[in-house]
Amino acid sequence: MGLTTATIASELEEANKVGDPKADQMVSELIDNKEIDGVNALFRTIGTLKPGQDLSELPPRLAEFLKEAAAGPPDWSEADVKAAESFFAHHHGEVSMLQGTVGLIGTYLSPTGAFTLRSTGRLGGVQGPGRRLSQSSRLFLDMGNKNALRDGTLAANVTKVRLVHASVRQLHRKSGEWDYAKWGEPVSQKYTTGATCVFSTQIIQAMDRLGIDVAKDDAKGFMCAWHYVNHYLGTPEKWLLPKDPDLVESMWNHVRDEEWKKTDDGVFMTKQAVDFYKKFYPPGVHDAFIAMVRHAFTDKYADMAGLPKSILGTAAKPIAAGHDMVSGIGSGLFGGGVKKATGVNPYKEIVGIASKSFNEIQKFALTHDQDNQPQMHQELHDNR
């Protein structure tokens, strides 16, 4: 039986005690048997993985793991692929931008998730989160690439993330500092399933708030894509998110306020992200961009994350000064693309223009110095 609204809370608690046994054992043995020279070398090896490569060039236990990990979801179909491709054909730019902002910041609202991310902060860390943000955004950009669900590229990229998660669990296990009684497993299946909810149904809700119309069939396609990703992250079948967008939304609404809390770690991570993006936008554009993200989140969750407030985000609805200011900023600094129309949500226009700029930033970061920071160190902490 799959996840339901009635069972998700108890299932998440069980999932909190579970990592990814096959990946964890494989990574541990690679490092302990010195088949890979530590986490750094493993990360470099992971970074070279691609579909169809000659596995004989890899350590045998890694090659064997990859062969097994390549199997698709048991209930995957051509109809699922077509539905996902339809969604990305209509919304690729918008959704990758929202996943890279609303989605990533949403994961910082999980206390355990924020603590885990911050404690492994030397993957970017206090020197700046460029690598972490750009690597996460790579997945979001790649999800909508042509044939990504057919040619193995998305599966290979998600498997890399799965192995990174296993590497993080090894760092915590070897550190002796992780409080398993308090936190459960590092990067547990609970966190993976929760993050998948954030990057799927939470994004659909954000799109709705921003005035972006998503057809019912397309919403299902997006959930199909995340069901696929969830599988390649190593999630057992019983905890895979369903392909039904209404069911996933109902489940997430049911548990979100138990899972999302304001923490110092979450606020710290959010500030890093906001400061990172600030480097790429002029001040007025950045203000409009952050106001849009706040609106997508709602003030309740934006405040939990510590997203800055401004006159642009003073109103929950696009009315009065809030509407005029957002429209004015958009018209003046996004190249005249935002039209002021009383009673019409101006964020819909901003998101279309901002998403193009955001995705250009991410592509730049993936190919320039922002994605060339040191790999994860062999110890924890972020020098705080």
JSON list of C-alpha atoms in Angstrom, two decimals, residues 272-373:
[
{"chain": "A", "resi": 272, "resn": "GLN", "atom": "CA", "xyz": [23.31, 32.53, 2.08]},
{"chain": "A", "resi": 273, "resn": "ALA", "atom": "CA", "xyz": [21.01, 31.85, -0.86]},
{"chain": "A", "resi": 274, "resn": "VAL", "atom": "CA", "xyz": [19.59, 35.39, -0.93]},
{"chain": "A", "resi": 275, "resn": "ASP", "atom": "CA", "xyz": [23.08, 36.92, -0.73]},
{"chain": "A", "resi": 276, "resn": "PHE", "atom": "CA", "xyz": [24.29, 34.64, -3.51]},
{"chain": "A", "resi": 277, "resn": "TYR", "atom": "CA", "xyz": [21.53, 35.74, -5.88]},
{"chain": "A", "resi": 278, "resn": "LYS", "atom": "CA", "xyz": [21.99, 39.37, -4.90]},
{"chain": "A", "resi": 279, "resn": "LYS", "atom": "CA", "xyz": [25.34, 39.34, -6.68]},
{"chain": "A", "resi": 280, "resn": "PHE", "atom": "CA", "xyz": [23.65, 38.77, -10.01]},
{"chain": "A", "resi": 281, "resn": "TYR", "atom": "CA", "xyz": [20.75, 41.24, -9.90]},
{"chain": "A", "resi": 282, "resn": "PRO", "atom": "CA", "xyz": [20.68, 45.05, -9.67]},
{"chain": "A", "resi": 283, "resn": "PRO", "atom": "CA", "xyz": [19.18, 46.21, -6.32]},
{"chain": "A", "resi": 284, "resn": "GLY", "atom": "CA", "xyz": [15.66, 46.98, -7.60]},
{"chain": "A", "resi": 285, "resn": "VAL", "atom": "CA", "xyz": [15.45, 43.77, -9.59]},
{"chain": "A", "resi": 286, "resn": "HIS", "atom": "CA", "xyz": [16.63, 41.77, -6.59]},
{"chain": "A", "resi": 287, "resn": "ASP", "atom": "CA", "xyz": [13.93, 43.36, -4.42]},
{"chain": "A", "resi": 288, "resn": "ALA", "atom": "CA", "xyz": [11.22, 42.46, -6.93]},
{"chain": "A", "resi": 289, "resn": "PHE", "atom": "CA", "xyz": [12.66, 38.96, -7.24]},
{"chain": "A", "resi": 290, "resn": "ILE", "atom": "CA", "xyz": [12.61, 38.37, -3.47]},
{"chain": "A", "resi": 291, "resn": "ALA", "atom": "CA", "xyz": [9.12, 39.89, -3.19]},
{"chain": "A", "resi": 292, "resn": "MET", "atom": "CA", "xyz": [7.97, 37.37, -5.77]},
{"chain": "A", "resi": 293, "resn": "VAL", "atom": "CA", "xyz": [9.55, 34.51, -3.80]},
{"chain": "A", "resi": 294, "resn": "ARG", "atom": "CA", "xyz": [7.86, 35.72, -0.59]},
{"chain": "A", "resi": 295, "resn": "HIS", "atom": "CA", "xyz": [4.51, 35.86, -2.35]},
{"chain": "A", "resi": 296, "resn": "ALA", "atom": "CA", "xyz": [4.99, 32.34, -3.70]},
{"chain": "A", "resi": 297, "resn": "PHE", "atom": "CA", "xyz": [5.74, 31.07, -0.18]},
{"chain": "A", "resi": 298, "resn": "THR", "atom": "CA", "xyz": [3.09, 33.10, 1.70]},
{"chain": "A", "resi": 299, "resn": "ASP", "atom": "CA", "xyz": [4.21, 35.41, 4.50]},
{"chain": "A", "resi": 300, "resn": "LYS", "atom": "CA", "xyz": [3.86, 32.63, 7.10]},
{"chain": "A", "resi": 301, "resn": "TYR", "atom": "CA", "xyz": [6.55, 30.43, 5.60]},
{"chain": "A", "resi": 302, "resn": "ALA", "atom": "CA", "xyz": [8.63, 33.29, 4.21]},
{"chain": "A", "resi": 303, "resn": "ASP", "atom": "CA", "xyz": [8.95, 34.64, 7.76]},
{"chain": "A", "resi": 304, "resn": "MET", "atom": "CA", "xyz": [9.99, 31.19, 9.02]},
{"chain": "A", "resi": 305, "resn": "ALA", "atom": "CA", "xyz": [12.76, 31.14, 6.43]},
{"chain": "A", "resi": 306, "resn": "GLY", "atom": "CA", "xyz": [13.87, 34.67, 7.28]},
{"chain": "A", "resi": 307, "resn": "LEU", "atom": "CA", "xyz": [13.23, 36.01, 3.79]},
{"chain": "A", "resi": 308, "resn": "PRO", "atom": "CA", "xyz": [13.65, 39.79, 3.94]},
{"chain": "A", "resi": 309, "resn": "LYS", "atom": "CA", "xyz": [10.61, 42.02, 3.76]},
{"chain": "A", "resi": 310, "resn": "SER", "atom": "CA", "xyz": [10.31, 45.19, 1.71]},
{"chain": "A", "resi": 311, "resn": "ILE", "atom": "CA", "xyz": [7.60, 47.54, 0.54]},
{"chain": "A", "resi": 312, "resn": "LEU", "atom": "CA", "xyz": [7.30, 45.27, -2.48]},
{"chain": "A", "resi": 313, "resn": "GLY", "atom": "CA", "xyz": [6.03, 42.42, -0.33]},
{"chain": "A", "resi": 314, "resn": "THR", "atom": "CA", "xyz": [3.92, 44.26, 2.21]},
{"chain": "A", "resi": 315, "resn": "ALA", "atom": "CA", "xyz": [0.62, 42.98, 0.86]},
{"chain": "A", "resi": 316, "resn": "ALA", "atom": "CA", "xyz": [-0.38, 39.38, 0.47]},
{"chain": "A", "resi": 317, "resn": "LYS", "atom": "CA", "xyz": [-2.47, 40.38, -2.52]},
{"chain": "A", "resi": 318, "resn": "PRO", "atom": "CA", "xyz": [-1.37, 42.62, -5.41]},
{"chain": "A", "resi": 319, "resn": "ILE", "atom": "CA", "xyz": [-3.26, 45.71, -4.36]},
{"chain": "A", "resi": 320, "resn": "ALA", "atom": "CA", "xyz": [-2.59, 49.35, -3.48]},
{"chain": "A", "resi": 321, "resn": "ALA", "atom": "CA", "xyz": [1.07, 50.32, -3.01]},
{"chain": "A", "resi": 322, "resn": "GLY", "atom": "CA", "xyz": [2.29, 46.74, -3.13]},
{"chain": "A", "resi": 323, "resn": "HIS", "atom": "CA", "xyz": [0.84, 46.22, -6.61]},
{"chain": "A", "resi": 324, "resn": "ASP", "atom": "CA", "xyz": [1.96, 49.58, -7.93]},
{"chain": "A", "resi": 325, "resn": "MET", "atom": "CA", "xyz": [5.49, 49.14, -6.62]},
{"chain": "A", "resi": 326, "resn": "VAL", "atom": "CA", "xyz": [5.95, 45.64, -8.01]},
{"chain": "A", "resi": 327, "resn": "SER", "atom": "CA", "xyz": [4.56, 46.72, -11.35]},
{"chain": "A", "resi": 328, "resn": "GLY", "atom": "CA", "xyz": [6.78, 49.78, -11.40]},
{"chain": "A", "resi": 329, "resn": "ILE", "atom": "CA", "xyz": [9.90, 47.83, -10.52]},
{"chain": "A", "resi": 330, "resn": "GLY", "atom": "CA", "xyz": [9.08, 45.25, -13.15]},
{"chain": "A", "resi": 331, "resn": "SER", "atom": "CA", "xyz": [8.45, 47.81, -15.85]},
{"chain": "A", "resi": 332, "resn": "GLY", "atom": "CA", "xyz": [11.53, 49.83, -15.03]},
{"chain": "A", "resi": 333, "resn": "LEU", "atom": "CA", "xyz": [14.09, 47.11, -14.42]},
{"chain": "A", "resi": 334, "resn": "PHE", "atom": "CA", "xyz": [12.85, 43.99, -16.17]},
{"chain": "A", "resi": 335, "resn": "GLY", "atom": "CA", "xyz": [12.84, 45.75, -19.51]},
{"chain": "A", "resi": 336, "resn": "GLY", "atom": "CA", "xyz": [9.22, 46.93, -19.55]},
{"chain": "A", "resi": 337, "resn": "GLY", "atom": "CA", "xyz": [7.82, 43.44, -19.38]},
{"chain": "A", "resi": 338, "resn": "VAL", "atom": "CA", "xyz": [5.41, 43.97, -16.49]},
{"chain": "A", "resi": 339, "resn": "LYS", "atom": "CA", "xyz": [2.10, 45.64, -17.21]},
{"chain": "A", "resi": 340, "resn": "LYS", "atom": "CA", "xyz": [0.29, 47.46, -14.44]},
{"chain": "A", "resi": 341, "resn": "ALA", "atom": "CA", "xyz": [-3.30, 46.29, -14.29]},
{"chain": "A", "resi": 342, "resn": "THR", "atom": "CA", "xyz": [-5.36, 46.78, -11.16]},
{"chain": "A", "resi": 343, "resn": "GLY", "atom": "CA", "xyz": [-6.67, 43.48, -9.87]},
{"chain": "A", "resi": 344, "resn": "VAL", "atom": "CA", "xyz": [-4.25, 41.41, -11.97]},
{"chain": "A", "resi": 345, "resn": "ASN", "atom": "CA", "xyz": [-1.42, 39.59, -10.22]},
{"chain": "A", "resi": 346, "resn": "PRO", "atom": "CA", "xyz": [1.80, 41.29, -11.38]},
{"chain": "A", "resi": 347, "resn": "TYR", "atom": "CA", "xyz": [3.93, 38.43, -10.15]},
{"chain": "A", "resi": 348, "resn": "LYS", "atom": "CA", "xyz": [2.84, 36.34, -13.11]},
{"chain": "A", "resi": 349, "resn": "GLU", "atom": "CA", "xyz": [4.65, 38.77, -15.38]},
{"chain": "A", "resi": 350, "resn": "ILE", "atom": "CA", "xyz": [7.66, 39.06, -13.10]},
{"chain": "A", "resi": 351, "resn": "VAL", "atom": "CA", "xyz": [8.14, 35.31, -12.84]},
{"chain": "A", "resi": 352, "resn": "GLY", "atom": "CA", "xyz": [8.24, 34.90, -16.60]},
{"chain": "A", "resi": 353, "resn": "ILE", "atom": "CA", "xyz": [10.97, 37.47, -17.00]},
{"chain": "A", "resi": 354, "resn": "ALA", "atom": "CA", "xyz": [12.84, 36.62, -13.80]},
{"chain": "A", "resi": 355, "resn": "SER", "atom": "CA", "xyz": [12.94, 32.93, -14.68]},
{"chain": "A", "resi": 356, "resn": "LYS", "atom": "CA", "xyz": [14.87, 33.65, -17.86]},
{"chain": "A", "resi": 357, "resn": "SER", "atom": "CA", "xyz": [17.45, 35.69, -15.94]},
{"chain": "A", "resi": 358, "resn": "PHE", "atom": "CA", "xyz": [17.62, 33.14, -13.13]},
{"chain": "A", "resi": 359, "resn": "ASN", "atom": "CA", "xyz": [18.21, 30.19, -15.43]},
{"chain": "A", "resi": 360, "resn": "GLU", "atom": "CA", "xyz": [20.89, 32.12, -17.31]},
{"chain": "A", "resi": 361, "resn": "ILE", "atom": "CA", "xyz": [22.57, 32.75, -13.95]},
{"chain": "A", "resi": 362, "resn": "GLN", "atom": "CA", "xyz": [22.42, 29.06, -13.11]},
{"chain": "A", "resi": 363, "resn": "LYS", "atom": "CA", "xyz": [23.85, 28.00, -16.45]},
{"chain": "A", "resi": 364, "resn": "PHE", "atom": "CA", "xyz": [26.65, 30.51, -15.95]},
{"chain": "A", "resi": 365, "resn": "ALA", "atom": "CA", "xyz": [27.31, 29.24, -12.42]},
{"chain": "A", "resi": 366, "resn": "LEU", "atom": "CA", "xyz": [27.42, 25.64, -13.65]},
{"chain": "A", "resi": 367, "resn": "THR", "atom": "CA", "xyz": [30.12, 26.41, -16.19]},
{"chain": "A", "resi": 368, "resn": "HIS", "atom": "CA", "xyz": [32.19, 29.09, -14.45]},
{"chain": "A", "resi": 369, "resn": "ASP", "atom": "CA", "xyz": [33.85, 29.66, -11.11]},
{"chain": "A", "resi": 370, "resn": "GLN", "atom": "CA", "xyz": [30.70, 29.23, -9.00]},
{"chain": "A", "resi": 371, "resn": "ASP", "atom": "CA", "xyz": [30.77, 25.51, -9.76]},
{"chain": "A", "resi": 372, "resn": "ASN", "atom": "CA", "xyz": [34.51, 25.21, -9.24]},
{"chain": "A", "resi": 373, "resn": "GLN", "atom": "CA", "xyz": [34.65, 25.54, -5.49]}
]
